[in-house]
Amino acid sequence: MELRGILVAAVTIYCGLYYLTTELSEEIAFGFFVIMVLSNAYFLIYWIVYLIKASLVIVVNSIPAFRRKFVSPNDYDGLTDIIEEPWNKGYY
């Protein structure tokens, strides 16, 4: 999530810098604006999905009846693997 946030921030900054210059045509400025809006909307939706997953994990782990129903007895850490992304080999 951190990497996606940094990438969206970089896209927003650079597109915003070009968007604010007066040397661009209206079509190109509108294209930069669309790129900024779409990248930020993508990250907002991505963030909301993981916020909901993390909230569900907190609720399930805090209510014993839900914990017995949704968490296996062998899972010592609760439902953390639902919200954690798998590590890609070679990115260490």
mmCIF file with all atom_site columns, C-alpha atoms in Angstrom:
data_model
loop_
_atom_site.group_PDB
_atom_site.id
_atom_site.type_symbol
_atom_site.label_atom_id
_atom_site.label_alt_id
_atom_site.label_comp_id
_atom_site.label_asym_id
_atom_site.label_entity_id
_atom_site.label_seq_id
_atom_site.pdbx_PDB_ins_code
_atom_site.Cartn_x
_atom_site.Cartn_y
_atom_site.Cartn_z
_atom_site.occupancy
_atom_site.B_iso_or_equiv
_atom_site.pdbx_formal_charge
_atom_site.auth_seq_id
_atom_site.auth_comp_id
_atom_site.auth_asym_id
_atom_site.auth_atom_id
_atom_site.pdbx_PDB_model_num
ATOM 1  C CA . MET A 1 1  ? 0.000   0.000   0.000   1.00 0.00 ? 1  MET A CA 1
ATOM 2  C CA . GLU A 1 2  ? 2.880   2.329   0.754   1.00 0.00 ? 2  GLU A CA 1
ATOM 3  C CA . LEU A 1 3  ? 4.384   1.920   -2.683  1.00 0.00 ? 3  LEU A CA 1
ATOM 4  C CA . ARG A 1 4  ? 1.045   2.604   -4.363  1.00 0.00 ? 4  ARG A CA 1
ATOM 5  C CA . GLY A 1 5  ? 0.601   5.737   -2.280  1.00 0.00 ? 5  GLY A CA 1
ATOM 6  C CA . ILE A 1 6  ? 4.039   7.001   -3.251  1.00 0.00 ? 6  ILE A CA 1
ATOM 7  C CA . LEU A 1 7  ? 3.398   6.294   -6.934  1.00 0.00 ? 7  LEU A CA 1
ATOM 8  C CA . VAL A 1 8  ? 0.034   8.073   -6.874  1.00 0.00 ? 8  VAL A CA 1
ATOM 9  C CA . ALA A 1 9  ? 1.601   11.044  -5.099  1.00 0.00 ? 9  ALA A CA 1
ATOM 10 C CA . ALA A 1 10 ? 4.364   11.234  -7.722  1.00 0.00 ? 10 ALA A CA 1
ATOM 11 C CA . VAL A 1 11 ? 1.853   11.054  -10.577 1.00 0.00 ? 11 VAL A CA 1
ATOM 12 C CA . THR A 1 12 ? -0.253  13.761  -8.933  1.00 0.00 ? 12 THR A CA 1
ATOM 13 C CA . ILE A 1 13 ? 2.718   16.060  -8.349  1.00 0.00 ? 13 ILE A CA 1
ATOM 14 C CA . TYR A 1 14 ? 4.180   15.764  -11.826 1.00 0.00 ? 14 TYR A CA 1
ATOM 15 C CA . CYS A 1 15 ? 0.856   15.917  -13.655 1.00 0.00 ? 15 CYS A CA 1
ATOM 16 C CA . GLY A 1 16 ? -0.127  18.855  -11.456 1.00 0.00 ? 16 GLY A CA 1
ATOM 17 C CA . LEU A 1 17 ? 3.068   20.706  -12.331 1.00 0.00 ? 17 LEU A CA 1
ATOM 18 C CA . TYR A 1 18 ? 2.422   20.275  -16.036 1.00 0.00 ? 18 TYR A CA 1
ATOM 19 C CA . TYR A 1 19 ? -1.279  21.034  -15.584 1.00 0.00 ? 19 TYR A CA 1
ATOM 20 C CA . LEU A 1 20 ? -0.491  24.400  -14.015 1.00 0.00 ? 20 LEU A CA 1
ATOM 21 C CA . THR A 1 21 ? 1.822   25.541  -16.809 1.00 0.00 ? 21 THR A CA 1
ATOM 22 C CA . THR A 1 22 ? 0.238   27.969  -19.255 1.00 0.00 ? 22 THR A CA 1
ATOM 23 C CA . GLU A 1 23 ? 2.076   26.586  -22.293 1.00 0.00 ? 23 GLU A CA 1
ATOM 24 C CA . LEU A 1 24 ? -0.178  23.538  -22.739 1.00 0.00 ? 24 LEU A CA 1
ATOM 25 C CA . SER A 1 25 ? -3.261  23.299  -24.899 1.00 0.00 ? 25 SER A CA 1
ATOM 26 C CA . GLU A 1 26 ? -6.629  22.738  -23.247 1.00 0.00 ? 26 GLU A CA 1
ATOM 27 C CA . GLU A 1 27 ? -6.789  19.102  -24.406 1.00 0.00 ? 27 GLU A CA 1
ATOM 28 C CA . ILE A 1 28 ? -3.418  18.189  -22.933 1.00 0.00 ? 28 ILE A CA 1
ATOM 29 C CA . ALA A 1 29 ? -4.188  20.003  -19.676 1.00 0.00 ? 29 ALA A CA 1
ATOM 30 C CA . PHE A 1 30 ? -7.492  18.129  -19.475 1.00 0.00 ? 30 PHE A CA 1
ATOM 31 C CA . GLY A 1 31 ? -5.613  14.845  -20.082 1.00 0.00 ? 31 GLY A CA 1
ATOM 32 C CA . PHE A 1 32 ? -3.274  15.573  -17.171 1.00 0.00 ? 32 PHE A CA 1
ATOM 33 C CA . PHE A 1 33 ? -6.281  16.410  -15.000 1.00 0.00 ? 33 PHE A CA 1
ATOM 34 C CA . VAL A 1 34 ? -7.970  13.104  -15.905 1.00 0.00 ? 34 VAL A CA 1
ATOM 35 C CA . ILE A 1 35 ? -4.776  11.181  -15.102 1.00 0.00 ? 35 ILE A CA 1
ATOM 36 C CA . MET A 1 36 ? -4.574  12.873  -11.684 1.00 0.00 ? 36 MET A CA 1
ATOM 37 C CA . VAL A 1 37 ? -8.222  12.195  -10.862 1.00 0.00 ? 37 VAL A CA 1
ATOM 38 C CA . LEU A 1 38 ? -8.104  8.549   -11.995 1.00 0.00 ? 38 LEU A CA 1
ATOM 39 C CA . SER A 1 39 ? -4.905  7.737   -10.116 1.00 0.00 ? 39 SER A CA 1
ATOM 40 C CA . ASN A 1 40 ? -6.247  9.288   -6.906  1.00 0.00 ? 40 ASN A CA 1
ATOM 41 C CA . ALA A 1 41 ? -9.607  7.523   -7.328  1.00 0.00 ? 41 ALA A CA 1
ATOM 42 C CA . TYR A 1 42 ? -7.767  4.220   -7.801  1.00 0.00 ? 42 TYR A CA 1
ATOM 43 C CA . PHE A 1 43 ? -5.812  4.701   -4.586  1.00 0.00 ? 43 PHE A CA 1
ATOM 44 C CA . LEU A 1 44 ? -8.895  5.840   -2.658  1.00 0.00 ? 44 LEU A CA 1
ATOM 45 C CA . ILE A 1 45 ? -10.814 2.706   -3.681  1.00 0.00 ? 45 ILE A CA 1
ATOM 46 C CA . TYR A 1 46 ? -7.786  0.525   -2.888  1.00 0.00 ? 46 TYR A CA 1
ATOM 47 C CA . TRP A 1 47 ? -7.445  2.171   0.530   1.00 0.00 ? 47 TRP A CA 1
ATOM 48 C CA . ILE A 1 48 ? -11.177 1.782   1.333   1.00 0.00 ? 48 ILE A CA 1
ATOM 49 C CA . VAL A 1 49 ? -11.076 -1.940  0.476   1.00 0.00 ? 49 VAL A CA 1
ATOM 50 C CA . TYR A 1 50 ? -8.160  -2.565  2.843   1.00 0.00 ? 50 TYR A CA 1
ATOM 51 C CA . LEU A 1 51 ? -9.729  -0.369  5.519   1.00 0.00 ? 51 LEU A CA 1
ATOM 52 C CA . ILE A 1 52 ? -12.877 -2.498  5.411   1.00 0.00 ? 52 ILE A CA 1
ATOM 53 C CA . LYS A 1 53 ? -10.839 -5.724  5.540   1.00 0.00 ? 53 LYS A CA 1
ATOM 54 C CA . ALA A 1 54 ? -8.846  -4.489  8.529   1.00 0.00 ? 54 ALA A CA 1
ATOM 55 C CA . SER A 1 55 ? -12.029 -3.350  10.297  1.00 0.00 ? 55 SER A CA 1
ATOM 56 C CA . LEU A 1 56 ? -13.589 -6.778  9.798   1.00 0.00 ? 56 LEU A CA 1
ATOM 57 C CA . VAL A 1 57 ? -10.495 -8.450  11.223  1.00 0.00 ? 57 VAL A CA 1
ATOM 58 C CA . ILE A 1 58 ? -10.672 -6.226  14.308  1.00 0.00 ? 58 ILE A CA 1
ATOM 59 C CA . VAL A 1 59 ? -14.380 -6.971  14.796  1.00 0.00 ? 59 VAL A CA 1
ATOM 60 C CA . VAL A 1 60 ? -13.946 -10.725 14.308  1.00 0.00 ? 60 VAL A CA 1
ATOM 61 C CA . ASN A 1 61 ? -10.961 -10.874 16.667  1.00 0.00 ? 61 ASN A CA 1
ATOM 62 C CA . SER A 1 62 ? -12.683 -8.816  19.356  1.00 0.00 ? 62 SER A CA 1
ATOM 63 C CA . ILE A 1 63 ? -15.976 -10.774 19.539  1.00 0.00 ? 63 ILE A CA 1
ATOM 64 C CA . PRO A 1 64 ? -15.417 -14.336 20.791  1.00 0.00 ? 64 PRO A CA 1
ATOM 65 C CA . ALA A 1 65 ? -18.443 -15.802 18.981  1.00 0.00 ? 65 ALA A CA 1
ATOM 66 C CA . PHE A 1 66 ? -17.257 -14.454 15.643  1.00 0.00 ? 66 PHE A CA 1
ATOM 67 C CA . ARG A 1 67 ? -13.723 -15.565 16.405  1.00 0.00 ? 67 ARG A CA 1
ATOM 68 C CA . ARG A 1 68 ? -14.841 -19.155 17.019  1.00 0.00 ? 68 ARG A CA 1
ATOM 69 C CA . LYS A 1 69 ? -16.887 -19.137 13.805  1.00 0.00 ? 69 LYS A CA 1
ATOM 70 C CA . PHE A 1 70 ? -14.433 -17.458 11.394  1.00 0.00 ? 70 PHE A CA 1
ATOM 71 C CA . VAL A 1 71 ? -10.957 -18.235 12.758  1.00 0.00 ? 71 VAL A CA 1
ATOM 72 C CA . SER A 1 72 ? -9.500  -21.720 12.799  1.00 0.00 ? 72 SER A CA 1
ATOM 73 C CA . PRO A 1 73 ? -8.047  -22.906 16.122  1.00 0.00 ? 73 PRO A CA 1
ATOM 74 C CA . ASN A 1 74 ? -4.622  -23.292 14.499  1.00 0.00 ? 74 ASN A CA 1
ATOM 75 C CA . ASP A 1 75 ? -4.552  -19.627 13.434  1.00 0.00 ? 75 ASP A CA 1
ATOM 76 C CA . TYR A 1 76 ? -2.652  -18.012 16.308  1.00 0.00 ? 76 TYR A CA 1
ATOM 77 C CA . ASP A 1 77 ? -2.714  -14.524 14.830  1.00 0.00 ? 77 ASP A CA 1
ATOM 78 C CA . GLY A 1 78 ? -6.366  -14.244 13.812  1.00 0.00 ? 78 GLY A CA 1
ATOM 79 C CA . LEU A 1 79 ? -7.324  -13.237 10.320  1.00 0.00 ? 79 LEU A CA 1
ATOM 80 C CA . THR A 1 80 ? -4.194  -11.270 9.510   1.00 0.00 ? 80 THR A CA 1
ATOM 81 C CA . ASP A 1 81 ? -3.517  -13.174 6.289   1.00 0.00 ? 81 ASP A CA 1
ATOM 82 C CA . ILE A 1 82 ? -6.694  -11.664 4.838   1.00 0.00 ? 82 ILE A CA 1
ATOM 83 C CA . ILE A 1 83 ? -5.276  -8.156  4.918   1.00 0.00 ? 83 ILE A CA 1
ATOM 84 C CA . GLU A 1 84 ? -1.602  -8.912  4.353   1.00 0.00 ? 84 GLU A CA 1
ATOM 85 C CA . GLU A 1 85 ? -0.351  -9.024  0.795   1.00 0.00 ? 85 GLU A CA 1
ATOM 86 C CA . PRO A 1 86 ? 1.952   -11.907 -0.123  1.00 0.00 ? 86 PRO A CA 1
ATOM 87 C CA . TRP A 1 87 ? 5.620   -11.029 -0.514  1.00 0.00 ? 87 TRP A CA 1
ATOM 88 C CA . ASN A 1 88 ? 6.893   -11.118 -4.045  1.00 0.00 ? 88 ASN A CA 1
ATOM 89 C CA . LYS A 1 89 ? 10.221  -12.874 -4.374  1.00 0.00 ? 89 LYS A CA 1
ATOM 90 C CA . GLY A 1 90 ? 13.021  -10.518 -5.243  1.00 0.00 ? 90 GLY A CA 1
ATOM 91 C CA . TYR A 1 91 ? 11.591  -7.414  -3.569  1.00 0.00 ? 91 TYR A CA 1
ATOM 92 C CA . TYR A 1 92 ? 13.412  -7.710  -0.248  1.00 0.00 ? 92 TYR A CA 1
#
